[in-house]
Short mmCIF file of C-alpha atoms and ligand atoms in Angstrom, two decimals:
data_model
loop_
_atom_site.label_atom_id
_atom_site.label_comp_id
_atom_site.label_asym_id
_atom_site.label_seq_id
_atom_site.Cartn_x
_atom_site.Cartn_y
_atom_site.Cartn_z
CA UNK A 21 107.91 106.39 60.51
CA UNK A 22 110.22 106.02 63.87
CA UNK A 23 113.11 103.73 63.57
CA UNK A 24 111.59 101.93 66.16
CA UNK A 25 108.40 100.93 63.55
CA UNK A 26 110.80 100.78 60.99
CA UNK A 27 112.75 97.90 62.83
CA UNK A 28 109.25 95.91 64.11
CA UNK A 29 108.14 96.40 60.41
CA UNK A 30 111.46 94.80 59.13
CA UNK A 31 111.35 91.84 61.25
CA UNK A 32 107.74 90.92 60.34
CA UNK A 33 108.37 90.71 56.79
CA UNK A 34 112.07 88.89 56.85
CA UNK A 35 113.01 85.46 59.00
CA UNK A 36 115.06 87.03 61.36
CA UNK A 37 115.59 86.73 65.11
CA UNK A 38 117.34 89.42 67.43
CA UNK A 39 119.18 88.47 70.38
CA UNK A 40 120.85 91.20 72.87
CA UNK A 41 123.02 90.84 75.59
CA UNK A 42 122.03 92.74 78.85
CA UNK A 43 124.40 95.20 78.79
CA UNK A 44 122.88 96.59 75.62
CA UNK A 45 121.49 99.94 75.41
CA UNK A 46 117.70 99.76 76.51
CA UNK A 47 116.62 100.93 72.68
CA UNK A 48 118.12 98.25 71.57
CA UNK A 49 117.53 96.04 74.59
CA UNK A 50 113.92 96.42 73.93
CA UNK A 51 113.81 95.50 70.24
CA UNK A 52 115.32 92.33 70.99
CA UNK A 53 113.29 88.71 70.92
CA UNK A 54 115.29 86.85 73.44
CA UNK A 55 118.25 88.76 76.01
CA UNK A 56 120.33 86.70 78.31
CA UNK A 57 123.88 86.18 79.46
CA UNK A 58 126.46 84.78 77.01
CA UNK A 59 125.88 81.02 77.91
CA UNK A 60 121.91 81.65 77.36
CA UNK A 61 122.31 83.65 74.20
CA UNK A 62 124.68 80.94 72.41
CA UNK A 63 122.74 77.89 73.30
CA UNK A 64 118.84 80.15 72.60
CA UNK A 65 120.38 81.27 69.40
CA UNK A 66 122.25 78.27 68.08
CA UNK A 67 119.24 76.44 68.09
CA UNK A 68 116.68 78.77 66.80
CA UNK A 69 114.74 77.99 63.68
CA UNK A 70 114.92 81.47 61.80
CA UNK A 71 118.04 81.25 58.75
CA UNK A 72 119.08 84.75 59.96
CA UNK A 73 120.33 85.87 63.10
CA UNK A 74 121.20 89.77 64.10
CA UNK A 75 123.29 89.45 67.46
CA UNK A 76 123.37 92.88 69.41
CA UNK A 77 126.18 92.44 71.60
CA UNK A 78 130.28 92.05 71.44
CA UNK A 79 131.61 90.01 68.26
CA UNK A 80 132.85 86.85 70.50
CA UNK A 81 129.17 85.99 71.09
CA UNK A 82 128.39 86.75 67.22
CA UNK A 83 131.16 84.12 66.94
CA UNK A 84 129.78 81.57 69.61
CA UNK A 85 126.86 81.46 67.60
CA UNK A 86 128.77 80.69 64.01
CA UNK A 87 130.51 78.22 65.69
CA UNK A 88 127.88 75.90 67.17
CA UNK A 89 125.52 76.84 64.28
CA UNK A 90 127.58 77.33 60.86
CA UNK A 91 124.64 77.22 58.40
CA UNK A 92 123.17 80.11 60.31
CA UNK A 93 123.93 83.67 59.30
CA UNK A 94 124.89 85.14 62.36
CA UNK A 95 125.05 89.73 61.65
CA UNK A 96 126.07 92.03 64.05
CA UNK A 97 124.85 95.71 63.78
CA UNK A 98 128.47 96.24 64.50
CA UNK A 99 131.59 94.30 65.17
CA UNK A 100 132.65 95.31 68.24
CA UNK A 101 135.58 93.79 69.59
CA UNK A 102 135.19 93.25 73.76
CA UNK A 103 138.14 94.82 75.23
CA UNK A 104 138.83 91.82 77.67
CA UNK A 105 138.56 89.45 74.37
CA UNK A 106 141.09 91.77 72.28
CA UNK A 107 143.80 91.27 75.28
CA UNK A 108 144.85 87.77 73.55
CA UNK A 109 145.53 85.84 70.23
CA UNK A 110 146.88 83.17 69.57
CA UNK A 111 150.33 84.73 69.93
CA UNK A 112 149.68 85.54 73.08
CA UNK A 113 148.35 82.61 74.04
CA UNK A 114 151.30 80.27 72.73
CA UNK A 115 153.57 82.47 74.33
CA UNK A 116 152.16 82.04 77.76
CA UNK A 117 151.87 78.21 77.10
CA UNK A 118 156.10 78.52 76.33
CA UNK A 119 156.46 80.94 79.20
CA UNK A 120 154.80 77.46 81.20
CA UNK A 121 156.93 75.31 79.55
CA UNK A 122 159.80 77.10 80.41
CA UNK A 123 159.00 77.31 84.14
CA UNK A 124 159.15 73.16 83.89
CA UNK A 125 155.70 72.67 83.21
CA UNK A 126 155.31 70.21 80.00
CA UNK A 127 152.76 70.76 77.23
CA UNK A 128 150.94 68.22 78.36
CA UNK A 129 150.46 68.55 81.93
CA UNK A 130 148.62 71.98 81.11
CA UNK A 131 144.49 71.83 80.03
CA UNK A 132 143.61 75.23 79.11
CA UNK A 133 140.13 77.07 80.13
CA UNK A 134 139.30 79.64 78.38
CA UNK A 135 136.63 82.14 79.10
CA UNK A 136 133.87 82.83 76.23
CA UNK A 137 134.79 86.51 76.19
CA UNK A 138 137.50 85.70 73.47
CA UNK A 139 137.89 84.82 69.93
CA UNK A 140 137.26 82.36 67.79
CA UNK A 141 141.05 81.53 67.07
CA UNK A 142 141.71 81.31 70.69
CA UNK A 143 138.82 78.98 71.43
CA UNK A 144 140.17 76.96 68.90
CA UNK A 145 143.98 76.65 70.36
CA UNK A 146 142.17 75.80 73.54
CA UNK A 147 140.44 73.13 71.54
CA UNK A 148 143.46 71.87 70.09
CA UNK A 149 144.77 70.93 73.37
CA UNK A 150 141.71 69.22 74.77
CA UNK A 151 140.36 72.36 76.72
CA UNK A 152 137.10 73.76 77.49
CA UNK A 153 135.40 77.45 77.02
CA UNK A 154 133.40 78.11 80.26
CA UNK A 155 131.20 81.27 80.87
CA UNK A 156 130.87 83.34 84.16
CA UNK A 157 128.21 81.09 85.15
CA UNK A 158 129.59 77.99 84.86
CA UNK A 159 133.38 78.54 85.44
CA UNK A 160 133.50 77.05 88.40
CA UNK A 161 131.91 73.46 87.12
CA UNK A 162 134.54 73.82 83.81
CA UNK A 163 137.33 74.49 86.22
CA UNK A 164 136.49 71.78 88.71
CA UNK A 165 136.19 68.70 85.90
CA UNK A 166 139.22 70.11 83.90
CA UNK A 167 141.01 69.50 87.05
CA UNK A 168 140.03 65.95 87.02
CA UNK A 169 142.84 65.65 84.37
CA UNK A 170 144.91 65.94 87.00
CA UNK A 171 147.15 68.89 84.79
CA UNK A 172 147.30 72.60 85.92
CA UNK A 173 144.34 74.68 84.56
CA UNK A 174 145.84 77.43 82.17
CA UNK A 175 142.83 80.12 82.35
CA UNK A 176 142.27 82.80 79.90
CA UNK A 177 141.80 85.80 79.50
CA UNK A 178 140.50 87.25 82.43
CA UNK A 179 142.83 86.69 85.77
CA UNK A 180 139.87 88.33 87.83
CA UNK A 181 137.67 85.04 86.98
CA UNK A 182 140.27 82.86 87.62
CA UNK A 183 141.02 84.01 90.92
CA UNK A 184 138.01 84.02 92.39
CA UNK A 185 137.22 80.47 91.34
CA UNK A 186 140.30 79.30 92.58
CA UNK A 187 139.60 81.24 96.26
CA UNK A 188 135.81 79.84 95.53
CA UNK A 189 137.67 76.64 95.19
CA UNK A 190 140.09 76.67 97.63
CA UNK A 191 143.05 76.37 94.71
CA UNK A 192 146.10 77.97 95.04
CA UNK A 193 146.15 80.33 91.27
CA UNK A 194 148.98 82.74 90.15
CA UNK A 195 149.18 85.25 87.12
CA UNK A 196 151.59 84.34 84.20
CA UNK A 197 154.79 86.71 84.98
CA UNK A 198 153.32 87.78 88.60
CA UNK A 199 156.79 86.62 90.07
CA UNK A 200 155.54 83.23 91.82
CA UNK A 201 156.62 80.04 90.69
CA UNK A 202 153.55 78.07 88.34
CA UNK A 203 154.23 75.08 89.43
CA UNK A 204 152.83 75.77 92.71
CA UNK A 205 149.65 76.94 91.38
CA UNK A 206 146.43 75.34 90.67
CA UNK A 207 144.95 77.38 87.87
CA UNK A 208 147.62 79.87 86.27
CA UNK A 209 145.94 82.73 85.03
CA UNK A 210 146.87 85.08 81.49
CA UNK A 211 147.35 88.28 82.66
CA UNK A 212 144.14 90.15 81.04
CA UNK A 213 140.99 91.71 82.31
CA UNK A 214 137.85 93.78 82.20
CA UNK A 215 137.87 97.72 82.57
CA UNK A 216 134.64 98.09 83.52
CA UNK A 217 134.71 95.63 86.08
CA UNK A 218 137.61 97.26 87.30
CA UNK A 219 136.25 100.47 88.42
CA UNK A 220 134.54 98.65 91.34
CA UNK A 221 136.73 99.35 94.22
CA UNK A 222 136.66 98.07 98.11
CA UNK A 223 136.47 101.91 99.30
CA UNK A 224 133.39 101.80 96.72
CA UNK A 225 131.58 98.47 99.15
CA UNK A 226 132.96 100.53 102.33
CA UNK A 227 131.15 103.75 101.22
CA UNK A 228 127.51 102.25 100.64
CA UNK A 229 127.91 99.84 103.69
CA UNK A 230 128.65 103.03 105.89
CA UNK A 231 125.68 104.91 104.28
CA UNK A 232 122.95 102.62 104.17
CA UNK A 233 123.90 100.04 106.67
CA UNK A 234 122.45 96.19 105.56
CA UNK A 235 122.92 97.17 101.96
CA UNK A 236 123.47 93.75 100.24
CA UNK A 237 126.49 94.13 97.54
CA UNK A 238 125.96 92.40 94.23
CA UNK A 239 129.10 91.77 91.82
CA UNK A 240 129.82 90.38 89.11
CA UNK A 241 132.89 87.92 88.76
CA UNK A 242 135.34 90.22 86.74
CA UNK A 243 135.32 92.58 89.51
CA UNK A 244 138.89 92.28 91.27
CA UNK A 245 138.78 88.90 93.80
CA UNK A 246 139.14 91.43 96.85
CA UNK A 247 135.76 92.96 96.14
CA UNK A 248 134.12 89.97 95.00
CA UNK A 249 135.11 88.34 98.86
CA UNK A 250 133.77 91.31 100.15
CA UNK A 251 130.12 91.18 98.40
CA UNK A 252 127.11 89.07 99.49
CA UNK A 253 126.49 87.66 96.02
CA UNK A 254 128.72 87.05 93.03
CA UNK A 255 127.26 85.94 89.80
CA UNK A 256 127.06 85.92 86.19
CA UNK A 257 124.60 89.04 84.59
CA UNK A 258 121.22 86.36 84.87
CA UNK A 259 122.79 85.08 88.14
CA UNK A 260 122.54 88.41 89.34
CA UNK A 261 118.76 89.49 87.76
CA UNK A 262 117.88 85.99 89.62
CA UNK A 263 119.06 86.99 93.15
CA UNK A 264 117.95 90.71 92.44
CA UNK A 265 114.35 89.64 91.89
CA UNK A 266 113.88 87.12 94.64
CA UNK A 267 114.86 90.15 97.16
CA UNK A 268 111.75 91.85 98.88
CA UNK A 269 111.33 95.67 97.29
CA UNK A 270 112.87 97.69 99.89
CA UNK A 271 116.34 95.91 100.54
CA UNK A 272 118.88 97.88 99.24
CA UNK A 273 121.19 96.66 96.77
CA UNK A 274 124.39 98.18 95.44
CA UNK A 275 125.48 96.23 92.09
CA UNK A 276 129.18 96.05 90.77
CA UNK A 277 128.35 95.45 87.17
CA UNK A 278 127.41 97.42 83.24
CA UNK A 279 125.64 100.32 83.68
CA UNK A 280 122.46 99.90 81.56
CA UNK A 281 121.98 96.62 83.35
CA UNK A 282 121.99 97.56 86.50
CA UNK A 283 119.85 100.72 85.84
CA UNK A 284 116.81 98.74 84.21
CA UNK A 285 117.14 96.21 87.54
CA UNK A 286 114.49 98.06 89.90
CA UNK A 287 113.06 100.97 90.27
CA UNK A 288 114.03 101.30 93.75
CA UNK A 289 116.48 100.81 96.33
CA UNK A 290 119.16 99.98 93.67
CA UNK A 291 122.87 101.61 93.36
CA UNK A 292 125.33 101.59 90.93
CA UNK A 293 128.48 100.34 92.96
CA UNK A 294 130.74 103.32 91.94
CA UNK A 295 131.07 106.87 91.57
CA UNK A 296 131.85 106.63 87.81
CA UNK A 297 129.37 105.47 85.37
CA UNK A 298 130.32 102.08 84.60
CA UNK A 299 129.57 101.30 80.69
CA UNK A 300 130.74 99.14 78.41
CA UNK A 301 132.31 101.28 75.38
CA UNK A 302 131.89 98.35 72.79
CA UNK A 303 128.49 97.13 74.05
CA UNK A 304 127.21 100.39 74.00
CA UNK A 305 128.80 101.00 70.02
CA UNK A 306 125.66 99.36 68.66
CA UNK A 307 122.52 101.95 68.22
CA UNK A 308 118.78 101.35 67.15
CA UNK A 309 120.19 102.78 63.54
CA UNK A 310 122.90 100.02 63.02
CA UNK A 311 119.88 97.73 63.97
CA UNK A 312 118.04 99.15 61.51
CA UNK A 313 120.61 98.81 58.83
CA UNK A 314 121.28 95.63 59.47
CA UNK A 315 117.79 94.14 58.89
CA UNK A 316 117.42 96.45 55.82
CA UNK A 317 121.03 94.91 54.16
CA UNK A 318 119.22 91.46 54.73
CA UNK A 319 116.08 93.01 52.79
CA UNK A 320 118.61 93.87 49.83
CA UNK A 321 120.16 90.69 50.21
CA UNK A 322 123.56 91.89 51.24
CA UNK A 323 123.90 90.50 54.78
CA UNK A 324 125.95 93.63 56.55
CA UNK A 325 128.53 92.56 58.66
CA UNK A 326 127.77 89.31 58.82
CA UNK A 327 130.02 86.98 60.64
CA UNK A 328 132.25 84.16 59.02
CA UNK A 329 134.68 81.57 60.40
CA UNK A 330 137.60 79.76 58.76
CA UNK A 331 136.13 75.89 58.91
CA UNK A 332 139.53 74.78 60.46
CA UNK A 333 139.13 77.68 63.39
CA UNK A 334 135.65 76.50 63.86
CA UNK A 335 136.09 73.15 63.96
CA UNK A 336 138.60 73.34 66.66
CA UNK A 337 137.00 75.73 69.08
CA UNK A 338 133.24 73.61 68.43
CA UNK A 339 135.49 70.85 69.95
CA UNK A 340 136.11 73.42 72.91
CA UNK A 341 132.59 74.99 73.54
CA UNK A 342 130.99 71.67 73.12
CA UNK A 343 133.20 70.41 75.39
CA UNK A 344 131.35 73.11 77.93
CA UNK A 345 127.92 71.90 76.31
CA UNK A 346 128.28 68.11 77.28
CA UNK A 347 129.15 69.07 80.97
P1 LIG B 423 127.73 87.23 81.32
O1 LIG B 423 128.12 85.91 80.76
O2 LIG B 423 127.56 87.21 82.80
O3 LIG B 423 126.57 87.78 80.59
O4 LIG B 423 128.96 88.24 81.12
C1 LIG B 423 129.42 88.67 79.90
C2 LIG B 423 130.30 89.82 80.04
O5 LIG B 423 130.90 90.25 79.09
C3 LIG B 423 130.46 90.44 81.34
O6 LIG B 423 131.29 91.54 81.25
FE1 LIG B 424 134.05 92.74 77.56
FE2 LIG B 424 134.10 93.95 79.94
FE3 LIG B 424 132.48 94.81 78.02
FE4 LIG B 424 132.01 92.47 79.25
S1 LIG B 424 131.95 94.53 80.15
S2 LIG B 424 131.88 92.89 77.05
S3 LIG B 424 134.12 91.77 79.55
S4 LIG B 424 134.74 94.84 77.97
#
């Protein structure tokens, strides 16, 4: 028998559901019973009926999951850490909130944001002062009603995100230790980021636009803020299926985002937007066998990997993802 049967055998005979993200390898991709961006795969999975849930993906979504759904066991074929997540705790984060405080902005004149692609212990500092977790698809609603505290938006971790909702915006944003002064900033950004999104380069736009001229560029918003002003759409991974879709079959697109997404997009008259391959080394840790393992630990009742939250930790950063929820 092929792992493949193996797996669809598996998840007939246990109550399980699999959720992958779209940057999953397409073996794994294809096993799945629901994909989606972040926000679609926390609020599909959270609210699913099965007891078990195998998340194939990077451990903060395992962990949005747990969160909104404790009673649920929430397994990941393996724990792998998003790179952009691992750039802050709650070290980090406190000192950036002192480094604030020291520039002569008071504790409570600052609501943090944070940005799902982080832990669990960060979500729930966030939470503790009043804040909000916000995905790439709806950072620019979070952002715009956390400013109707009237405090400066702290945003973490990813100062990509941050920047290009503020120039969305029309908000004036800095980086924490970039040299300019805070307090003239709108949304202050932690200094962290993605490294795939980072390949994408403006020479990168300027190279397809000379080649195939009326090529429409497609990014996502971790790329850098001068190559997201310089593409035709910017949106979140379903943002971007959406617009990719609607497009008649011969425009050509070039797309500034995870490698296996962008290569299941079209069959046609789709580019990667760079002349690296641009994969996700922890999304692409999880293979068909770790899938495979997984379902067969729930089969001998040992639950591999399975994901588990302090209730204090939860509590907290519920308060901050819920806070995204009721918006
Ligand atoms: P989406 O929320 O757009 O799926 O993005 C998640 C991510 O990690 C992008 O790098
Ligand atoms: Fe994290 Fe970047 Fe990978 Fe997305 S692509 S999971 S932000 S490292």
């Amino acid at each position: 028998m092929s792992i493949k049967e193996e797996i669809i055998e598996l998840k007939e005979e246990l109550e399980v559901t699999i959720v992958a993200h779209f940057y999953q390898k397409d073996e794994v991709f294809n096993m799945a019973d629901f994909t989606g961006d972040s926000l679609e795969l926390a609020k599909f999975a959270s609210k699913d009926k099965n007891p078990n849930l195998i998340f194939c993906g990077v451990g903060f979504m395992g962990q949005s999951v747990k969160i909104l759904a404790p009673k649920k066991r929430v397994m990941m074929p393996r724990i792998a850490c998003c790179a952009m997540a691992k750039m802050i705790d709650v070290d980090y984060y406190r000192q950036n909130v002192q480094i604030l405080e020291q520039s002569g902005i008071n504790k409570e004149d600052i609501m943090p944001v944070t940005y799902i692609n982080s832990s669990a212990e960060v979500k729930a500092e966030v939470g503790k002062m009043g804040g909000y977790v916000c995905t790439s698809s709806n950072a620019k609603i979070i952002i715009k009603r956390a400013l109707q505290s009237g405090k400066k938006i702290l945003f973490v971790p990813d100062k990509c995100l941050g920047q290009n909702i503020a120039i969305d915006m029309g908000l004036k944003s800095c980086v924490v230790g970039d040299g300019n002064d805070p307090r003239d900033a709108d949304i202050i950004c932690y200094n962290g980021f993605c490294s795939v999104h980072q390949l994408f380069e403006l020479e990168d736009i300027e190279f397809y636009r000379k080649k195939f001229p009326g090529i429409l560029i497609v990014t996502h918003p971790e790329c850098k803020p001068e190559v997201c002003a310089k593409s035709d759409f910017v949106g979140s991974t379903s943002q971007i299926i959406k617009y990719i879709k609607e497009l008649p079959l011969e425009q050509k697109v070039a797309v500034g985002t995870e490698y296996n997404m962008v290569n299941r997009l079209r069959e046609k008259n789709t580019y990667v937007l760079s002349s690296t391959k641009p994969e996700c080394p922890t999304m692409n840790e999880t293979r068909l066998e770790d899938l495979r393992d997984t379902l067969l630990s729930i089969k001998r009742g040992e639950y591999a990997n399975e994901i588990n939250i302090s209730e204090e930790t939860r509590r907290y950063a519920f308060e901050a993802l819920n806070r995204m929820f009721e918006i």
